[in-house]
Amino acid sequence: MNMHNVSWVRQDLISPSARPVGQNDPMRWARKNLFNGWLSTFLTVASMMTVVWITVAIAPWLGNSIWKANSLAECRQLLGGAPGACWGVIRDRWPQLLFGFYPSNLYWRPVLAFGLLFVALAPVLFRAVPARALWFSAVYPGIAYWLIWGGSLWFPISVYLGFTVAAGLFMLTARIGRGLGVSIAILAASLWWIYAVQPVTSDVNGLVPVVLDAVASRDVGGFLLSIIIGVTGIALSLPLGILLALGRRSKLPLIHMLSVMFIEFIRGVPLITLLFTASLLLNYFLPPGTNFDLILRVVIMVTLFASAYMAEVIRGGLAALPRGQYEAAEALGLDYWKSQRLIILPQALKISIPGIVNSFIGLFKDTTLVMFIGLLDPIALAAAIRANTNWQGIYWELFIFIGAVFFVFCFSMSRYSMYLERRLKTDHR
Amino acid sequence: MAMKSDASREPFHLSMLFNDTRYRARTIQVLAFIMLVLAAAWLVDNTVRNLAALGKDFSFGFLWATAGYDISPHAIDYSSTSTHARAALVGLLNTVIVAALACVTATILGVLAGVLRLSDNWIVARLMTAYVESFRNVPALLWIIVAAAVMSEAMPAPNAFRGENPTTSMILWDSIAITNRGIYLPVPEFSLSLGQINIGLSVLDLNSVAIFGVLAFSLLVRRGLVKHAQRLQSATGRRPATWWKSLLVCTVPMIALFYTLGFHFDYPALKGLNFSGGLQLRNSFIALWIGLSVYTGAFIAEIVRSGILAISRGQTEAAHALGLSSGRTMRLVILPQALRVIVPPLISQYLNITKNTSLGLAVGYMDLRSTLGGITINQTGRELEGMLLMMLIYVGISLIISGVMNIYNDRVRLKER
Amino acid sequence: MKMMIALAAIAAATLTTGVASAGTMADVQARGKLNCGVTGGQAGFSAPDASGVWQGMDVAYCRAIAAAVLKDPKAVNFVPTTGQTRFTALASGEIDILSRTTTWTFSRDVDLKFTFAGINFYDGQGFMVPKTLGAKSAKDLNGATICIQTGTTTELNLAEYFRKNGMTYEPVPVENNADIAQKYLAGACDVYTSDGSDLASTRSSFKNPQDHIILPDVISKEPLAPLVRQGDDQWADVARWTLNALIEAEELGVTAENVEKLSTGTDNPEINRLLGKEGDLGQQLGLDAAWAKRAIAAEGNYGEIFAKNIGEKTPIGLARGQNALWNQGGLMYPLPFR
């Protein structure tokens, strides 16, 4: 059918009509988003006033920032009575706030350890990284320890040998019975760590010395210390948390009861009391004469603390799995451990990753509490700096700096956990 | 590989303890129990040996010795001649007071910020987001210390109020003084006292008993009024106005009581080195209270926001379709449902506040940790007993709070099929 | 009850092994380092200087012990402790000796199970106020807000003194010196109370020390002494006699400069015994003959240590007063070396 000779069909294009009025007009946007009713208008005005008030209060202070000064008195002289921030304190002391009293010529070591941390975490964080990179993640703690504390490289290596010994024994004895194999492996590893590590380290080191300058724990401080405690606490609390979560969901009354008691006790007391326990009481509970580093004691306590919270996070993940998964595993004839390892835990852990990241953020913020037991976290260092005659009476600048660093760390981690939450959504809506 | 059949008629042999489901559960538990007992025995044995090596014994007798130090503030009678147990109790009360107050203010802040974050108003939503993100991502300890530093370094000293031309003056008609020692508020007092009863732990003031009695009476009468109104409404379809009756019932008896007791305010005044009279809120207390409130408020805001978002759009739309205004929709439809989602995490925030009061250490607030777990332990050298007792008290508080939460959860659980 | 008996039996069985274990001295020598508990920073007594080296009276004493026991005055780990943590740090073995302006009291000696090595500073609790406060004596402090370091005898003395005199006060407990100085200068408290030496040392760290006065009242006796764990007599002897050696050296005129020369032999038998030229005092102590010589050479004798760290020529500017030797009107009376 020829369209051109049909009279009721248009032959030419209509010119486009003008766009609707005021859809992108700022006035209209403002009316919709700022002055939508009297309450909204009131809120807008109040917010505007707040913003203006804050700006007026802070702007001159920030505007007159002084970076080049060696004491607060010098700052005040330069300012001549005007309000102004004295960032000279940060310029003067930032290495201390970041590293504590770590020897300044060795700063590359903690920085390198921090960089490698991301490499070690890569297989966990990004899908694209091959699973073989997990080997590096497993070796990383030893490397990091060696980099930060120095000493002989053979010490972390011989500690790792303990795991190898345990694994070998487990392979040999697993045929007799798995439970027996696990117990023997754990026993052997413990014996190795208690009796063999020191001699092996010193002997091998005598033959092939690989030594970095040792750094005393007392010199480790600032954000370096916060990160060390936070990262080790979370990493060590993961396996413990998994065991506790499984224990709490266990059908065996005794195991269930023990897990519940432990979790509820730890969650019921403030972290401060646990830290005081680490600094005051841990020596009571260990054989007479045992005495180890305060940082290690703190890490032990922080691990126990975090594992209780971790257990609850993972329990949430386990509870979120549909019953069908458990039933399917049983239907395949898998026993408890096999079904947990192959089917339940991989899924439950994936669900709990955002919760784990949130636990980490909480723990990282809580590391500031170690200042109460004499470790030099950033806030304790700030107190020490404020006690110095040069900087007596300064506080905003230090707190803003510390707060900003914490904010950058925690905010980026919480955004990351949100991203993960979106990415891991596998439920069918 | 083994078939999981329990109906075996094989003779018993040892490997069945591990491989036979009938016995395995028991075996595992017995092993776990043995391990636990061994571990506990090892810890206790070490402790006993260490105590013996130090020549200490394990006893709580120290609690009844004279404390010898002063505590301020103390909610109940306390002096340096009281016992350590009393000092611990004063500390516990201080912990509870600051925790309760911080819970209230954090909730108010959090609900406001959480609801306003969802507001259509662009600038308010942005502001609240800024508040939540900045306060959530910085340690609570830092907020407490900042609050303390501001209080002690930016506020005027009591000296500034002195002399002919004082550099600062009190606010609100000379009734409130804000100094670097704390804030002094006027405190209500009665010129007539009905007497006091000693109830062991503390002295009960009969005036406050009378006030509570009248308050309870008013509320009961008001409830009767409202019930009556509802009955009328269901019978006739019209609801009589009750608001003015309620107002009268609630206020008149109270005002009468206050008048007969001679109610007046006791104002703070500068006497000697410091203000005296009125109520002093100490620096340490204010710093802890504000610090905990703004920090936890940010978390509560998030909880409230996600609770509201958890209620499906359909509920809002249905409410709008019924012609409810958006304020009423929030009050009558959304919030009651959202509370079910909000309350459990809210309670765990309350738990966090209670535990975080122990950070008062940083600003010198004399709570449970710094009395029993601090000075007492130090003056008596009883770390083990003191820490143990303190931990148990904290666990007790936490268990009470979570117990309340569980009761609530059971009550609001969705009744499904 | 059975449980208690069992525990007691275990304790008794292990106590014997516990005692059989080597003492603190052997531990220190095996470690090659002395762990010495000090304050976190109190100028003149123990504080790290600008280059991070610890300096002060208490520090010097630990160096002397390290020199005597380990032959190296630098072989010391200084562990900062607070008033709250110091006793537990010592009891738990984290430190070998506590040299931290600690008052020798009955309960610490008897109930807390410590052994005090001898008084190295006679002190008393006083009050520091800003001049502007206008107080002339402690009796003017009724209603004052007072900063105290928590976990010390100071708290108890203060409570007692004010109760005795029927005055009220507002305690502001603070953990460490740095915070106290900051709070006091910010005016969060009217008064700072502590041992006189501490007041002087704190005042010296202020920008304008002359704006603050130390009131004349001394409300307590505070004999400061280093202390060790009870039950290790050999180690306690080392601590006690090292301190005595430093005081005796001042009495005999042995200084860090001349100790080397005098140790080759003098006509004074007392000096000879002290410096190991005669007798076998070192062996009796389980050390070598030159132990006291090294201890004195480390930082000088008691008088030199005092003058260098807190004496009148230092910013702290304390007079010897009660801490002068007994033959110069003071209380320092070294026990005889024979």
XYZ file of C-alpha atoms in Angstrom, chain A residues 7-304:
298
model
C -4.428 12.129 2.520
C -4.752 11.632 6.285
C -1.125 10.655 6.757
C 1.286 13.452 7.532
C 4.047 13.994 5.062
C 6.454 16.093 7.118
C 7.963 15.879 10.638
C 6.500 17.864 13.485
C 8.927 20.311 15.005
C 9.850 19.319 18.543
C 7.766 21.036 21.221
C 9.466 23.173 23.826
C 10.522 21.266 26.884
C 8.228 21.438 29.914
C 8.767 24.606 31.903
C 10.886 24.565 35.007
C 11.805 20.905 35.340
C 15.488 21.785 35.686
C 14.974 25.213 36.984
C 16.927 25.803 40.246
C 14.080 27.736 41.799
C 11.780 24.818 41.358
C 14.374 22.428 42.735
C 14.801 24.625 45.759
C 11.085 24.810 46.319
C 10.809 21.044 46.140
C 13.883 20.211 48.203
C 14.293 23.116 50.574
C 11.010 24.955 51.091
C 8.438 22.224 50.833
C 6.065 23.364 53.567
C 6.716 25.422 56.687
C 8.550 22.668 58.584
C 10.946 22.111 55.739
C 11.513 25.843 55.426
C 12.232 26.105 59.122
C 14.698 23.203 58.944
C 16.406 24.757 55.949
C 16.837 28.087 57.689
C 18.071 26.397 60.862
C 20.576 24.294 58.909
C 21.783 27.303 56.973
C 22.320 29.159 60.224
C 24.209 26.212 61.695
C 26.459 25.972 58.665
C 27.091 29.715 58.665
C 27.758 29.724 62.405
C 30.264 26.854 62.136
C 31.962 28.496 59.175
C 32.215 31.843 60.941
C 33.646 30.117 64.003
C 36.202 28.038 62.155
C 37.126 29.987 59.033
C 39.378 32.644 60.598
C 41.002 29.998 62.754
C 41.712 27.796 59.751
C 42.534 30.751 57.536
C 45.340 31.874 59.805
C 46.977 28.466 59.912
C 50.621 28.513 60.844
C 52.727 25.616 59.651
C 56.218 26.769 60.441
C 56.561 27.071 64.178
C 58.435 25.105 66.802
C 56.318 25.972 69.787
C 52.912 27.301 70.688
C 54.479 30.522 71.942
C 56.054 31.090 68.550
C 52.677 30.521 66.919
C 50.995 33.049 69.154
C 53.727 35.542 68.414
C 53.263 35.087 64.669
C 49.492 35.379 64.987
C 49.718 38.468 67.133
C 46.519 37.800 69.047
C 44.388 36.776 66.073
C 42.754 33.350 66.247
C 44.619 30.797 64.216
C 45.473 27.133 64.022
C 48.995 26.127 64.859
C 49.723 23.156 62.624
C 53.377 23.457 63.510
C 52.760 20.774 66.124
C 51.757 18.309 63.423
C 54.668 19.270 61.232
C 56.953 18.836 64.212
C 55.531 15.566 65.522
C 53.715 13.710 62.734
C 56.259 10.881 62.554
C 55.709 10.300 66.253
C 51.943 10.199 65.843
C 52.284 7.682 63.022
C 55.095 5.465 64.304
C 55.584 6.209 68.001
C 59.263 6.136 68.912
C 60.194 3.789 66.079
C 63.757 4.576 64.937
C 63.339 7.152 62.186
C 65.940 5.626 59.867
C 63.880 2.405 59.794
C 60.498 3.879 58.883
C 60.624 2.033 55.561
C 60.068 -1.246 57.385
C 56.604 -0.608 58.842
C 55.640 1.218 55.649
C 56.679 -1.799 53.565
C 54.810 -4.115 55.931
C 51.735 -1.937 55.557
C 52.010 -2.017 51.763
C 52.415 -5.789 51.724
C 49.300 -6.061 53.874
C 47.232 -5.046 50.872
C 48.994 -7.610 48.706
C 48.210 -10.239 51.329
C 44.594 -9.157 51.486
C 44.193 -9.019 47.696
C 42.891 -12.586 47.254
C 40.295 -11.910 49.923
C 39.275 -8.508 48.612
C 39.270 -8.931 44.858
C 37.923 -11.745 42.806
C 40.368 -11.313 39.967
C 43.345 -12.439 42.037
C 44.133 -16.128 41.642
C 43.688 -18.307 44.684
C 47.365 -19.237 44.549
C 48.125 -15.794 45.970
C 46.711 -17.111 49.247
C 50.147 -18.596 49.872
C 51.499 -15.107 50.260
C 48.660 -14.241 52.620
C 49.629 -17.209 54.772
C 53.286 -16.202 54.863
C 52.542 -12.507 55.380
C 52.232 -12.460 59.203
C 55.762 -13.802 59.537
C 57.126 -11.236 57.094
C 55.289 -8.411 58.801
C 56.516 -9.478 62.230
C 60.088 -9.653 60.967
C 59.866 -6.278 59.269
C 58.398 -4.481 62.259
C 60.256 -6.041 65.162
C 63.389 -7.068 63.337
C 65.630 -9.737 64.810
C 66.437 -12.943 63.003
C 64.401 -14.035 59.997
C 64.801 -17.596 61.218
C 62.510 -16.947 64.151
C 59.285 -16.526 62.125
C 60.448 -19.310 59.808
C 60.885 -21.735 62.681
C 57.490 -20.705 64.038
C 56.020 -21.559 60.635
C 57.861 -24.896 60.738
C 55.640 -25.716 63.698
C 52.633 -25.630 61.355
C 54.467 -27.847 58.884
C 55.271 -30.351 61.616
C 51.634 -30.348 62.681
C 50.389 -30.785 59.112
C 52.804 -33.638 58.444
C 51.797 -35.469 61.587
C 48.156 -34.944 60.759
C 48.666 -36.527 57.321
C 50.319 -39.535 58.945
C 47.833 -40.065 61.750
C 44.636 -39.065 59.973
C 44.230 -42.625 58.770
C 43.838 -43.892 62.303
C 41.206 -41.325 63.181
C 40.702 -37.708 62.354
C 39.985 -36.488 65.873
C 43.074 -38.268 67.112
C 45.096 -36.797 64.229
C 44.006 -33.258 65.086
C 44.859 -33.689 68.760
C 48.285 -35.145 67.998
C 49.006 -32.376 65.499
C 48.033 -29.640 67.960
C 50.094 -31.251 70.705
C 53.141 -31.601 68.469
C 52.894 -28.023 67.253
C 52.621 -26.719 70.811
C 55.616 -28.751 71.904
C 57.585 -27.492 68.921
C 56.746 -23.867 69.697
C 57.565 -24.219 73.362
C 60.802 -26.190 73.104
C 62.220 -26.105 69.593
C 61.735 -22.583 68.236
C 64.381 -20.822 70.291
C 67.225 -23.336 69.760
C 66.410 -23.775 66.067
C 66.382 -20.012 65.588
C 69.676 -19.423 67.335
C 71.428 -22.411 65.707
C 70.384 -21.662 62.150
C 71.020 -17.994 62.683
C 74.506 -18.875 63.812
C 75.069 -20.619 60.478
C 73.270 -18.209 58.139
C 72.595 -14.911 59.852
C 69.704 -12.964 58.292
C 69.097 -10.184 60.765
C 67.342 -6.840 60.770
C 67.981 -4.391 63.604
C 65.710 -5.397 66.454
C 63.217 -2.767 67.572
C 61.886 -2.881 71.126
C 58.139 -3.126 71.574
C 58.247 -0.005 73.704
C 59.220 1.991 70.613
C 56.264 0.816 68.561
C 53.435 3.294 68.868
C 51.074 5.684 67.164
C 48.884 4.566 64.308
C 51.362 1.778 63.579
C 50.412 0.222 66.917
C 46.682 0.708 66.295
C 46.949 -1.031 62.932
C 49.061 -3.874 64.322
C 46.621 -4.570 67.144
C 43.568 -4.150 64.942
C 44.750 -6.336 62.082
C 46.200 -9.148 64.196
C 43.201 -9.070 66.492
C 40.784 -9.526 63.629
C 42.897 -12.066 61.741
C 43.386 -14.252 64.820
C 39.799 -13.881 65.985
C 38.371 -15.211 62.708
C 39.160 -18.909 63.268
C 38.248 -18.626 66.946
C 35.038 -16.858 66.073
C 34.109 -19.562 63.573
C 34.657 -22.260 66.183
C 32.643 -20.348 68.768
C 29.815 -19.742 66.316
C 29.680 -23.420 65.401
C 29.850 -24.261 69.090
C 26.948 -21.977 69.854
C 24.845 -23.625 67.144
C 25.984 -27.088 68.158
C 23.440 -29.664 69.252
C 25.748 -30.914 71.977
C 24.513 -29.274 75.185
C 27.904 -28.964 76.854
C 29.645 -27.402 73.857
C 26.703 -25.076 73.322
C 26.694 -23.987 76.942
C 30.426 -23.338 77.052
C 30.312 -21.251 73.876
C 27.363 -19.224 75.136
C 29.052 -18.573 78.460
C 32.286 -17.447 76.883
C 30.598 -15.210 74.320
C 28.229 -13.601 76.790
C 30.938 -13.018 79.368
C 33.267 -11.315 76.921
C 30.465 -9.257 75.414
C 29.336 -8.241 78.875
C 32.526 -6.599 80.061
C 34.145 -3.406 78.791
C 37.283 -3.848 76.729
C 39.149 -1.720 79.262
C 38.723 -4.358 81.945
C 40.114 -7.000 79.612
C 43.086 -4.798 78.820
C 43.714 -4.241 82.506
C 43.519 -7.993 82.897
C 46.189 -8.269 80.230
C 48.430 -5.815 81.980
C 47.771 -6.813 85.585
C 46.489 -10.352 85.787
C 47.699 -12.381 82.833
C 50.868 -13.170 84.716
C 48.836 -14.713 87.501
C 47.228 -17.213 85.153
C 50.423 -18.351 83.481
C 53.149 -20.536 84.954
C 55.400 -18.655 87.385
C 58.206 -16.882 85.659
C 56.443 -16.515 82.294
C 56.628 -12.971 81.209
C 56.115 -11.741 77.720
C 55.741 -8.571 75.849
C 52.894 -6.244 76.769
C 51.877 -5.834 73.131
C 51.589 -9.607 72.801
C 49.499 -9.745 75.977
C 47.241 -7.039 74.613
C 46.913 -8.846 71.287
C 45.880 -12.041 73.108
C 43.184 -10.199 75.040
C 42.004 -8.222 72.039
C 41.782 -11.481 70.071
C 39.615 -13.084 72.739
